[in-house]
CSV table of C-alpha atoms and ligand atoms in Angstrom, one decimal:
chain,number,residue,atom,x,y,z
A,1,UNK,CA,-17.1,10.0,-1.2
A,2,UNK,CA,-17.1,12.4,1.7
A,3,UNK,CA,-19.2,10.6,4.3
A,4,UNK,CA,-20.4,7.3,4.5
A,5,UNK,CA,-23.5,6.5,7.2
A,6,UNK,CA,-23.3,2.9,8.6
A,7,UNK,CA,-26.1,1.4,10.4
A,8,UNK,CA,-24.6,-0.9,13.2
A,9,UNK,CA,-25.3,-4.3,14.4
A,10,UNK,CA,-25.6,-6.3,11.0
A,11,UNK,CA,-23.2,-9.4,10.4
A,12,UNK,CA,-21.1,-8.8,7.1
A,13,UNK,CA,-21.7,-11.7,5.2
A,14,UNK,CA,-21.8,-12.2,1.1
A,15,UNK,CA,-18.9,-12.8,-1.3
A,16,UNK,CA,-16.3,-10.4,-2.7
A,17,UNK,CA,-13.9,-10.2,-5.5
A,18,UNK,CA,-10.9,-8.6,-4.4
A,19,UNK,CA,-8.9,-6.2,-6.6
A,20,UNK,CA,-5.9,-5.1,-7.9
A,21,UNK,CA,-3.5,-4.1,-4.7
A,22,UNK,CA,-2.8,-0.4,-5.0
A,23,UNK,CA,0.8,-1.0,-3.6
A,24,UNK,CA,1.8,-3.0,-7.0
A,25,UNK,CA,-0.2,-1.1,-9.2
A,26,UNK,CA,1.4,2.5,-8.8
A,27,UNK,CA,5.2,1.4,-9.1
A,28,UNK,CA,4.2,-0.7,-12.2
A,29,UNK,CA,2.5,2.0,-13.7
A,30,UNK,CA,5.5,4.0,-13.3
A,31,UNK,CA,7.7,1.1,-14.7
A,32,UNK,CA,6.1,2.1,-17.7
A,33,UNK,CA,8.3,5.2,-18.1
A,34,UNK,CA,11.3,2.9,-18.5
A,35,UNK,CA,10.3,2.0,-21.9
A,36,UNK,CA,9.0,3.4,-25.4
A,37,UNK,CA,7.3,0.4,-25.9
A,38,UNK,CA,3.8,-0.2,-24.8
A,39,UNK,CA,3.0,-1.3,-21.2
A,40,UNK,CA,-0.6,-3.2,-21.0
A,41,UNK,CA,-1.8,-3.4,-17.4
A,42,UNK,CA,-4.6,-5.4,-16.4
A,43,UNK,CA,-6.3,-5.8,-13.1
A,44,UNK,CA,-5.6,-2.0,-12.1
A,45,UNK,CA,-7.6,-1.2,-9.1
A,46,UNK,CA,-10.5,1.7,-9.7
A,47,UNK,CA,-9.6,4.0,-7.1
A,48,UNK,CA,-8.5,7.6,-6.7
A,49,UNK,CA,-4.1,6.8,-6.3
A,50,UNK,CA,-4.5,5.2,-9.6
A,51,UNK,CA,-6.2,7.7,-11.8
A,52,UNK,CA,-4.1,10.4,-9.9
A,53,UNK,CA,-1.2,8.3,-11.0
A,54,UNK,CA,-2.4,8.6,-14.7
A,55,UNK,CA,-2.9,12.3,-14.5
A,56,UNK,CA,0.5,12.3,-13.2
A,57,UNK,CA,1.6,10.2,-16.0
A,58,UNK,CA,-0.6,12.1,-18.6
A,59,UNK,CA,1.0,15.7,-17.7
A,60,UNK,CA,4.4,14.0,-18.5
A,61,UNK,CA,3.9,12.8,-22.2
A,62,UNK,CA,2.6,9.4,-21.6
A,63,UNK,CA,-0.6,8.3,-23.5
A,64,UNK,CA,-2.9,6.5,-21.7
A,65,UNK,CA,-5.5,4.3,-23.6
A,66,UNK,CA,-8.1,2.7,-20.7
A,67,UNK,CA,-10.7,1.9,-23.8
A,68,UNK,CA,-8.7,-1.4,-24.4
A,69,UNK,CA,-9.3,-4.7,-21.7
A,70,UNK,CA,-5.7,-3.9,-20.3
A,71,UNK,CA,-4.8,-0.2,-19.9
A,72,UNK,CA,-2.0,0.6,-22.2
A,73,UNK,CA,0.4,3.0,-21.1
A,74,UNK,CA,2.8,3.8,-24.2
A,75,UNK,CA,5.8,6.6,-22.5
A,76,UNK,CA,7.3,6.8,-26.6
A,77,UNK,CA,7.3,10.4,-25.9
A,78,UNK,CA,8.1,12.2,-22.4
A,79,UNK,CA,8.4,15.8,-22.5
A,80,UNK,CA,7.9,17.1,-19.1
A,81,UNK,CA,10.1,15.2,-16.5
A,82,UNK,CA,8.0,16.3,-13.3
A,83,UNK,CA,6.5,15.4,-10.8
A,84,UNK,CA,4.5,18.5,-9.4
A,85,UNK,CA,3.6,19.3,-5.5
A,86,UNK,CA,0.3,19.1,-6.0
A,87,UNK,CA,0.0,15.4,-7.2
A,88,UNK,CA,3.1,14.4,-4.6
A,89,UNK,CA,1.3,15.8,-1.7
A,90,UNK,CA,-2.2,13.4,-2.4
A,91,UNK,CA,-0.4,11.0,-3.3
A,92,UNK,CA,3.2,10.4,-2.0
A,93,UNK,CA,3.2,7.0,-4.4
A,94,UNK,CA,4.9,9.5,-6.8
A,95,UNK,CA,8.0,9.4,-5.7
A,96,UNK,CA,7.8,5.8,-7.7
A,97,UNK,CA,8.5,8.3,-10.9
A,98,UNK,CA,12.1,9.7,-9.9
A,99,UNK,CA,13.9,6.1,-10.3
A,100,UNK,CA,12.7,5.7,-13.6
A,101,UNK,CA,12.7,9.0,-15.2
A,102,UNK,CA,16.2,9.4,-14.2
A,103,UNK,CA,17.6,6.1,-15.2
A,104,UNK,CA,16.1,6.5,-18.8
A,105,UNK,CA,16.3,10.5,-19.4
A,106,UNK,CA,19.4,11.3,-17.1
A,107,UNK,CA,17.0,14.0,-15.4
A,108,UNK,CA,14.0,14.0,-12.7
A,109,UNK,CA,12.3,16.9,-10.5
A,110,UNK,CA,10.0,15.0,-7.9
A,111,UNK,CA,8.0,17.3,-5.2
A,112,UNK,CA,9.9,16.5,-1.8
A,113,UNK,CA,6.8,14.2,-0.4
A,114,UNK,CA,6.7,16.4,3.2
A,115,UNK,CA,4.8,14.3,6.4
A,116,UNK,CA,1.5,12.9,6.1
A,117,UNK,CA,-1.0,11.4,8.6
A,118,UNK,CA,1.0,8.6,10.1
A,119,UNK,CA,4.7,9.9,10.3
A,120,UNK,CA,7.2,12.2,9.3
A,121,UNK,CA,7.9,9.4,6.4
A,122,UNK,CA,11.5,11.0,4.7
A,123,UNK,CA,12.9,9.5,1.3
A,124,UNK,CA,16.6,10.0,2.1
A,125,UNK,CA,17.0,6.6,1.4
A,126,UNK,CA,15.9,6.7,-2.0
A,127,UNK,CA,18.0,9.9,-2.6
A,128,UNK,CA,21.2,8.6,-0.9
A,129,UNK,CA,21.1,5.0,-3.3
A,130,UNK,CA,20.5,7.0,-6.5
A,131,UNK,CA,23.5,9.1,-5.2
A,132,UNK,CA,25.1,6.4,-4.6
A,133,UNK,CA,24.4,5.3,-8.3
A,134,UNK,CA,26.1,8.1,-9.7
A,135,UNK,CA,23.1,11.0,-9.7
A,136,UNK,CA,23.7,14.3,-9.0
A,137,UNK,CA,20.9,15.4,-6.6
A,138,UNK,CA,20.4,18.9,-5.2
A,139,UNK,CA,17.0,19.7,-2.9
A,140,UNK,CA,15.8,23.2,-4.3
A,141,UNK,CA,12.9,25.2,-3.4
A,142,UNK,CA,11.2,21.8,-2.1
A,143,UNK,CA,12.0,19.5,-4.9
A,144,UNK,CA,14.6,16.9,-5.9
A,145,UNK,CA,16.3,17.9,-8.9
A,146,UNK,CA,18.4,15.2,-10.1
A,147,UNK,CA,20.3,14.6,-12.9
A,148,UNK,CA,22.6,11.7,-13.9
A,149,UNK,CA,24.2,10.8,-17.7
A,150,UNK,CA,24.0,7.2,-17.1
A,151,UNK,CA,23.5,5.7,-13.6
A,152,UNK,CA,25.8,2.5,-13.1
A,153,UNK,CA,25.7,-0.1,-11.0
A,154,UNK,CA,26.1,0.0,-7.2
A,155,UNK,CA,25.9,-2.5,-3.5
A,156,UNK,CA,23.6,-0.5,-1.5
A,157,UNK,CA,22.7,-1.9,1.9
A,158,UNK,CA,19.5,-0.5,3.0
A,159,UNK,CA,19.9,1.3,7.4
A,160,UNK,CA,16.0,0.6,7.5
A,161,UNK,CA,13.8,-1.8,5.3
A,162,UNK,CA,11.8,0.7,2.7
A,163,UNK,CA,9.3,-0.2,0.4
A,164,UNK,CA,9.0,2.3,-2.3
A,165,UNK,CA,13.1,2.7,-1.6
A,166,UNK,CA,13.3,-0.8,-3.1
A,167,UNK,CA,11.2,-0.2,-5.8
A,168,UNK,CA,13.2,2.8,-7.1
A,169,UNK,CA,16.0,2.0,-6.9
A,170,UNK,CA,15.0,-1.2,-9.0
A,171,UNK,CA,13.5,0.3,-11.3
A,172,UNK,CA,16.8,3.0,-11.3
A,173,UNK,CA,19.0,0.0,-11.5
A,174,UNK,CA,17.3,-2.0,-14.6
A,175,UNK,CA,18.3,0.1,-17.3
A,176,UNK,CA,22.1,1.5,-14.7
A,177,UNK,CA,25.6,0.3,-16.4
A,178,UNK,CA,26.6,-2.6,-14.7
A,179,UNK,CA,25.7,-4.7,-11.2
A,180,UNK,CA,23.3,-3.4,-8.8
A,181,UNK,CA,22.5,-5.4,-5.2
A,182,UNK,CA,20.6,-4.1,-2.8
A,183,UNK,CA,21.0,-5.2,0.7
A,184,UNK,CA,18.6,-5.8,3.1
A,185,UNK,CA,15.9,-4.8,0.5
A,186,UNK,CA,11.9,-4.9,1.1
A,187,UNK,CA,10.6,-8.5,0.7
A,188,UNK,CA,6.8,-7.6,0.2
A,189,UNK,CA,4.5,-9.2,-2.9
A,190,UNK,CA,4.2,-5.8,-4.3
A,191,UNK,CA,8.2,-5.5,-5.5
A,192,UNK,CA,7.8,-9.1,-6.5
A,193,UNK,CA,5.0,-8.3,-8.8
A,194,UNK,CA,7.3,-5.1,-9.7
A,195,UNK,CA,10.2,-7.4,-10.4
A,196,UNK,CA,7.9,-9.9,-12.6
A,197,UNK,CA,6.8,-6.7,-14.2
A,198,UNK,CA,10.1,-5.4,-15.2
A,199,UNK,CA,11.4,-9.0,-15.9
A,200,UNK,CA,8.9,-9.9,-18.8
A,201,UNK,CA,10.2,-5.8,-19.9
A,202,UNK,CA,13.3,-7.7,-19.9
A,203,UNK,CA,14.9,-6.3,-17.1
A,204,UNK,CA,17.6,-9.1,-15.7
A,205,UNK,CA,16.2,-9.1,-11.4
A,206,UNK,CA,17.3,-11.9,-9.4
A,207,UNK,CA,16.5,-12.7,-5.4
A,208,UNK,CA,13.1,-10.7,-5.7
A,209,UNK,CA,11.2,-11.2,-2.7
A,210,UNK,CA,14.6,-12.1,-0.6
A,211,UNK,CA,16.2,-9.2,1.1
A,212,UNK,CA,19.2,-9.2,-1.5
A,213,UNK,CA,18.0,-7.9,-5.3
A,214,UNK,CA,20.3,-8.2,-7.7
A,215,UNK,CA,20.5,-6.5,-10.9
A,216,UNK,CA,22.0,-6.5,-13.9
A,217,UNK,CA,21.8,-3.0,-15.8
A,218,UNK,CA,20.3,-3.6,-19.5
A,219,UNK,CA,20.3,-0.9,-22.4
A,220,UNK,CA,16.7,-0.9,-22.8
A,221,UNK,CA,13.5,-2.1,-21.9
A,222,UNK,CA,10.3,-3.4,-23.9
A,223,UNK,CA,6.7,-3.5,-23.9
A,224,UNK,CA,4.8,-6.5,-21.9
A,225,UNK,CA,1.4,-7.5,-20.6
A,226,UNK,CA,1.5,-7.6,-16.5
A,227,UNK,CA,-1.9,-8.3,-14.6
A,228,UNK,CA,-1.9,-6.6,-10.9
A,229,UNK,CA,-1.6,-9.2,-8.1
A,230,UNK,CA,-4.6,-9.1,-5.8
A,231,UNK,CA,-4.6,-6.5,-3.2
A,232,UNK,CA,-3.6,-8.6,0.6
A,233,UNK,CA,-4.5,-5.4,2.4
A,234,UNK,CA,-8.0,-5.4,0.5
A,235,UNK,CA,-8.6,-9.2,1.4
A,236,UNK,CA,-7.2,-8.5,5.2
A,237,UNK,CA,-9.7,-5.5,5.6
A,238,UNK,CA,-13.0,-7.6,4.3
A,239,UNK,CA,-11.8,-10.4,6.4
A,240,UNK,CA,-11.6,-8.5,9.7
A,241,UNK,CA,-14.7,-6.6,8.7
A,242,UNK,CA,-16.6,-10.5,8.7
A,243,UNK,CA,-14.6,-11.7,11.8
A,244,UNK,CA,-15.4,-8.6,13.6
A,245,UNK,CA,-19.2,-8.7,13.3
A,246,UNK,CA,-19.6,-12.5,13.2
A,247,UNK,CA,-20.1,-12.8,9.6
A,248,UNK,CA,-19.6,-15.4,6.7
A,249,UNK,CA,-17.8,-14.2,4.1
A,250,UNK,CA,-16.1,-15.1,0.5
A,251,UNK,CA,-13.1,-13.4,-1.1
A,252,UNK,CA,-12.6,-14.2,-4.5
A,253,UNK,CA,-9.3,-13.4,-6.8
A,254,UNK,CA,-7.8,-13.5,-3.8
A,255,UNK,CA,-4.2,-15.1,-2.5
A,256,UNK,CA,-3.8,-16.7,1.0
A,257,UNK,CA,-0.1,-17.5,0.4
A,258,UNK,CA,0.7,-14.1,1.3
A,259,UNK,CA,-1.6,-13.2,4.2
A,260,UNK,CA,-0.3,-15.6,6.6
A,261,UNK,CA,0.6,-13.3,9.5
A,262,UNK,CA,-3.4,-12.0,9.4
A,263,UNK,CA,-4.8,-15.7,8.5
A,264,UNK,CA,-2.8,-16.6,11.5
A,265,UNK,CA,-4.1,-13.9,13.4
A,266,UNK,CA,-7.9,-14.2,12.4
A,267,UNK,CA,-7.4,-18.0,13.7
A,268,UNK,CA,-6.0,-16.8,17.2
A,269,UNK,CA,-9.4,-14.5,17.5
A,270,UNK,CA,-11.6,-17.4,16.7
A,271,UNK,CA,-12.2,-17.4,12.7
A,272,UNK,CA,-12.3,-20.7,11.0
A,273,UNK,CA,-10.8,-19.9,7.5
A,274,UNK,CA,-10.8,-22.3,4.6
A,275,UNK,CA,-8.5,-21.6,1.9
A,276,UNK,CA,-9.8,-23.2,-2.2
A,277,UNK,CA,-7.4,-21.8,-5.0
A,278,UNK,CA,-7.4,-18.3,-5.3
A,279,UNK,CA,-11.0,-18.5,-2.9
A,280,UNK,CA,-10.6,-17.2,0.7
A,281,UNK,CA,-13.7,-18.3,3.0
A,282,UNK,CA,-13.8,-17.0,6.6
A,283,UNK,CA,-16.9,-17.7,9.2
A,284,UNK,CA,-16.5,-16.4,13.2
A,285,UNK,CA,-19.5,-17.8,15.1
A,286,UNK,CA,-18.7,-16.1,18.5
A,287,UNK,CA,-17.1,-13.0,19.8
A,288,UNK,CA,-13.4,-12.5,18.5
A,289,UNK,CA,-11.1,-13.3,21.4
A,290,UNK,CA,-8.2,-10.4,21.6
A,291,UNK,CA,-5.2,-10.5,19.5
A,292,UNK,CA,-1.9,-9.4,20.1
A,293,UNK,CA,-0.3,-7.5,17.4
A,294,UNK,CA,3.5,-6.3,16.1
A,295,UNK,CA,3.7,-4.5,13.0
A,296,UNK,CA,6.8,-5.3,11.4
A,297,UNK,CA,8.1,-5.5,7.4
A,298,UNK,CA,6.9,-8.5,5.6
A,299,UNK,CA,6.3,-11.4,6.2
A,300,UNK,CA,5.3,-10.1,9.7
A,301,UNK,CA,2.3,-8.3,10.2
A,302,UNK,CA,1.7,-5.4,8.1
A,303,UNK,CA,1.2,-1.9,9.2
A,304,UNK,CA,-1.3,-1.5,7.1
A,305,UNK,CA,-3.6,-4.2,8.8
A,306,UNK,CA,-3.2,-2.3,12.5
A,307,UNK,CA,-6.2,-0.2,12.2
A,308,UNK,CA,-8.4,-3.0,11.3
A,309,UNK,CA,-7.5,-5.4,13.8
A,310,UNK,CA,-7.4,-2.3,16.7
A,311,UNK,CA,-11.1,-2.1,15.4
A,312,UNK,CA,-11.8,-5.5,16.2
A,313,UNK,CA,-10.3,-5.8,19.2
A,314,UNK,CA,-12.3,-3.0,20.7
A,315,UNK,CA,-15.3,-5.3,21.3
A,316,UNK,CA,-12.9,-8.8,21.6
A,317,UNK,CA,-12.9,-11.3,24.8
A,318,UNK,CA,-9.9,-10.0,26.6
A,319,UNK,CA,-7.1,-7.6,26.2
A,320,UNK,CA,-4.8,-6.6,23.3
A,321,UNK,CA,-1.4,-5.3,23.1
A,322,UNK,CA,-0.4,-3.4,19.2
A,323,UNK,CA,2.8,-2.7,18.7
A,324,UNK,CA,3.5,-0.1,15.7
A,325,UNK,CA,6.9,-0.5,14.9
A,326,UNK,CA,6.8,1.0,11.4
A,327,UNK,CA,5.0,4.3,11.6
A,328,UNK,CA,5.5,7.1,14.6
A,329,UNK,CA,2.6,8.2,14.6
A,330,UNK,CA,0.2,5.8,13.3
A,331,UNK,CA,-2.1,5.4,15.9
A,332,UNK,CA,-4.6,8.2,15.2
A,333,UNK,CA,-7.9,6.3,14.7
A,334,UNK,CA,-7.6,5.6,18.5
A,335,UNK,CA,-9.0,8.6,19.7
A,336,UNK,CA,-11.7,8.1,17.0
A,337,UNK,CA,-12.7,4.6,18.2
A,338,UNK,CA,-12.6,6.0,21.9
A,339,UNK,CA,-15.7,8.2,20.7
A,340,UNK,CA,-17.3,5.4,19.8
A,341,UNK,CA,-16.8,3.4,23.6
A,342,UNK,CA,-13.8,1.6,23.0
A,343,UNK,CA,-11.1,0.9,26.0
A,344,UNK,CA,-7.9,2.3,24.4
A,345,UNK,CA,-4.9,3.0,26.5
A,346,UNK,CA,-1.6,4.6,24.3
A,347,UNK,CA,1.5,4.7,25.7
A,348,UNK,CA,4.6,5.4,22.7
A,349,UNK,CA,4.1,3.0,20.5
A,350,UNK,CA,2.0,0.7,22.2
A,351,UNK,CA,-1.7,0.5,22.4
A,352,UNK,CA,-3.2,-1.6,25.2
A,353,UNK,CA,-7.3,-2.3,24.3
A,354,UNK,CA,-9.4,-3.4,26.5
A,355,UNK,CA,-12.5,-5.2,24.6
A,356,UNK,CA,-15.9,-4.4,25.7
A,357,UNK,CA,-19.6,-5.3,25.3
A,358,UNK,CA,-20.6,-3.1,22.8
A,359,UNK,CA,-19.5,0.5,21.3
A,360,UNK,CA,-21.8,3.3,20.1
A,361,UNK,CA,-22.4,4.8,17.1
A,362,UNK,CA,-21.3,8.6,16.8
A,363,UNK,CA,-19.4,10.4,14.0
A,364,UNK,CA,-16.1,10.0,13.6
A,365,UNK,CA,-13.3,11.7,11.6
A,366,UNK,CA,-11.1,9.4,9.0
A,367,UNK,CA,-7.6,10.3,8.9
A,368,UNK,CA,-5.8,8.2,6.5
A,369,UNK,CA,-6.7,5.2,4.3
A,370,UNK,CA,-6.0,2.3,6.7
A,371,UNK,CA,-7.8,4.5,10.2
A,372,UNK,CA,-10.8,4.8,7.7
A,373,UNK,CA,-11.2,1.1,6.9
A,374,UNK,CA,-10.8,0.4,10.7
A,375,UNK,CA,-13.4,3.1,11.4
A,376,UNK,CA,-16.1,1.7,9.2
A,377,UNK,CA,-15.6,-1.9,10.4
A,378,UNK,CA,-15.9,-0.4,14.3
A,379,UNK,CA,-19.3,1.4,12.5
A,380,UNK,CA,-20.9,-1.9,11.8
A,381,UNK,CA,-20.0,-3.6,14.9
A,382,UNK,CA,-21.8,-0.5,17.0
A,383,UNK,CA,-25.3,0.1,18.3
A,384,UNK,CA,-27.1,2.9,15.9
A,385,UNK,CA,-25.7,5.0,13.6
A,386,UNK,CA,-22.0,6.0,13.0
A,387,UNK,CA,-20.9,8.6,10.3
A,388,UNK,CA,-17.7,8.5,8.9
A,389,UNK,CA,-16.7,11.8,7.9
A,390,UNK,CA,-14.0,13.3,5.8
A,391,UNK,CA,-13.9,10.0,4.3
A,392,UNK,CA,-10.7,9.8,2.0
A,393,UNK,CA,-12.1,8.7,-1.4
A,394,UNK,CA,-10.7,5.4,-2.3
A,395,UNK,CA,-12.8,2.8,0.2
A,396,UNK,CA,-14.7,0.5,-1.8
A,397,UNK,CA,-17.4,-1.7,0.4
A,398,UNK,CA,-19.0,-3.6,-2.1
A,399,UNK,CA,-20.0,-6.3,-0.2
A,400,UNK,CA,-23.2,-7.3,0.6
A,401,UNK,CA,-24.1,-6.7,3.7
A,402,UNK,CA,-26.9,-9.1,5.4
A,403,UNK,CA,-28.8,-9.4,9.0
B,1,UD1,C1,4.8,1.4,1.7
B,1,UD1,C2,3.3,1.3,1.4
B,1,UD1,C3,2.5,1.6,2.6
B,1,UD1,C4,3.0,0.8,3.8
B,1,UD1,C5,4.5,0.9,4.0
B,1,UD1,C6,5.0,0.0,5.1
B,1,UD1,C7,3.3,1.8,-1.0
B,1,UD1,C8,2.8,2.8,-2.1
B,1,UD1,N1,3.0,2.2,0.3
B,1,UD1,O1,5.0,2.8,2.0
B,1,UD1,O2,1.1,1.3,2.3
B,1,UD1,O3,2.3,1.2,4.9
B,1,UD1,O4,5.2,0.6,2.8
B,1,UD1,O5,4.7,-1.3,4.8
B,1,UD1,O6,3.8,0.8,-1.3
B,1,UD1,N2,11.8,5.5,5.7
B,1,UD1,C9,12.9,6.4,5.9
B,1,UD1,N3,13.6,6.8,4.8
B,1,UD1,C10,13.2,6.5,3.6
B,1,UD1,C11,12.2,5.6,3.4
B,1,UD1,C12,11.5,5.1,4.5
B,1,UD1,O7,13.2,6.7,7.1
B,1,UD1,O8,13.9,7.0,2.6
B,1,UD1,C13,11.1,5.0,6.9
B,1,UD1,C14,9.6,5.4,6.9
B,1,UD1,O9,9.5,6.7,7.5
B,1,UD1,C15,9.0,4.3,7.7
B,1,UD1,C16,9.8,3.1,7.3
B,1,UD1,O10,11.0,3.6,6.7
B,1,UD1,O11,9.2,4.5,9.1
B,1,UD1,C17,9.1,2.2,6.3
B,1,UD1,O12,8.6,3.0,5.2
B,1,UD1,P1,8.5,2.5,3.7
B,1,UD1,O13,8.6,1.0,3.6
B,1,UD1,O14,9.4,3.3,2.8
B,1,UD1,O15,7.0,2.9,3.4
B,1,UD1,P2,6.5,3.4,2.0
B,1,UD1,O16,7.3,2.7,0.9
B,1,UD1,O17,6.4,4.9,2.0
């Protein structure tokens, strides 16, 4: 989808099942390269990451079978241990390939990732704990060639929380000689569902979700059934996009125990939210009040939830402070929103929004995937039309949308 046209001024309203989160569904689908064994994965979200992360998959021997309910991955036979430029750069998610193919064939060459939209992003981190786990790694002609025997054991204490660094060296560490711990590890969902993943493989994990993983190397993996956990950035985005118009709206499939920093958040601007099972109701019957916000690793508020809640605070009661701690430069839907009317003062890493009456509808330019979401959520709370243009491909609004 290139461009999506959004006629302003409706209240988003209806009831949506939310998918497979893309952030679990990418390193799991690359766990499947730690076995020869069949992988079936259900609840993979349809969006453009995941079938890129097939293609990438495909090109390297595994066989993909989609016709079955879950997708069966089956990596008996990997030939080409690659990971090209051209998939890395659209999708720097493949990175997720280096741990495993290394760990299981003693060799990997993984594009170097280079900056993207929000920041200059590095993966030295990954490279210095696979180092640190005995690989050989030299950086030629833009790729990571490493090579390793057998990787064995190591204590790696993370300098900065990373969240794909956590998952590979996990999945590096599952199938190393000996003890693994990683220190000051990531602590989001998505390596949990990893860690369940590569558990019922039978991979030994302990202190998933804790910021100390420890891992006991095994000789090999097997086969399992794993169904994707439900995507919290999906269910934070439809959220916003109800609270922001003054909408009523029902996520299904859905898990409130680990959106509580944007539940909490939603409730400070005014949302009454009622939480059934796995059924996530929100309502917002006046205007959003401003919201302060600090992005910070989980459980705080995610970076990926900035955008949306910039967005709303455009046209809230009050004034907003965002804080981006994560991402240098992850502020570029600001100057996007500005062209729509919004009050947006940045200074570093600090945005300071002033909320107004209404904003405008114009066209506007999406950047990355979380500026888009906040751009078509500022789209239906303007006046007119507002096109979204150079839409990246992997928004899915299937909600109904009501007067
Ligand atoms: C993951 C998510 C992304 C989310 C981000 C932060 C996936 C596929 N993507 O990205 O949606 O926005 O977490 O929650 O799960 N860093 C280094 N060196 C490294 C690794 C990271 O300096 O080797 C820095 C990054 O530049 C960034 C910070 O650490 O400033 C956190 O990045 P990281 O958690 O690694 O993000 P990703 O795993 O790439």
């Amino acid at each position: 989808m290139q461009k999506l046209a959004i006629q302003g001024g409706y209240r988003l309203s209806g009831e949506v099942k939310i998918s497979g989160a893309k952030n679990a569904a990418l390193p799991i689908m690359c766990a499947s390269l730690l076995t020869a064994d069949e992988l079936h994965l259900s609840n993979l979200p349809d969006m453009q990451d995941v079938s890129t992360m097939m293609k990438l998959l495909e090109q390297m021997g595994v066989r993909i079978d989609k016709s079955v309910q879950a997708t069966a991955f089956n990596a008996a036979v990997v030939d080409k241990l690659l990971a090209p430029y051209d998939m890395v750069k659209t999708m720097r998610a493949a990175i997720l390939v280096l741990g495993p193919l290394l760990t299981r064939f003693g060799e990997a060459r993984v594009s170097l990732p280079g900056g993207c939209a929000i920041g200059s992003r590095p993966v030295d981190l990954h490279i210095k704990g696979l180092i640190a786990m005995g690989a050989e790694i030299h950086i030629e002609h833009g790729y990571i060639h490493a090579t390793a025997k057998r990787l064995h054991g190591a204590h790696i204490c993370f300098d900065l929380i990373s969240v794909t660094g956590t998952e590979n060296l996990m999945m590096a560490a599952v199938l190393a000689d000996g003890v693994t711990v990683l220190e000051n590890a990531a602590r989001e969902p998505e390596v949990v569902d990893l860690a369940s993943c590569l558990i019922e493989m039978g991979a030994k994990i302990e202190g998933a979700g804790s910021d100390k993983i420890t891992i006991v190397g095994v000789s090999k993996l097997h086969g399992a059934n794993h169904a994707v956990m439900p995507d919290r950035i999906e269910s934070g985005t439809f959220l916003v996009a109800a609270a922001a118009t003054g909408g009523h709206i029902t996520l299904t499939h859905a898990r409130a125990d680990i959106l509580d920093s944007v539940l909490d958040k939603l409730r400070e601007a005014g949302a009454k939210i009622d939480v059934t099972g796995d059924r996530i109701s929100l309502e917002m019957t006046a205007r959003p009040r401003a919201v302060n916000v600090r992005t910070a690793p989980y459980p705080a508020f995610p970076t990926d939830m900035q955008a949306q809640f910039m967005a709303m605070n455009t046209i809230a009661e009050g004034s907003a402070i965002v804080v981006e701690t994560i991402f240098e430069n992850r502020f570029m839907h600001v100057q996007e929103l500005q062209r729509l009317g919004a009050q947006i003062e940045i200074e570093g890493n600090t945005a300071v929004i002033q909320g107004c009456d209404r904003l405008d509808g114009a066209t506007v330019m999406a950047t990355d995937l979380r500026a888009s979401a906040s751009l078509v959520i500022a789209g239906m709370m303007a006046q007119g039309e507002t096109v979204v243009d150079r839409l990246l491909p992997f928004i899915d609004l299937t909600v109904s949308n009501t007067p």
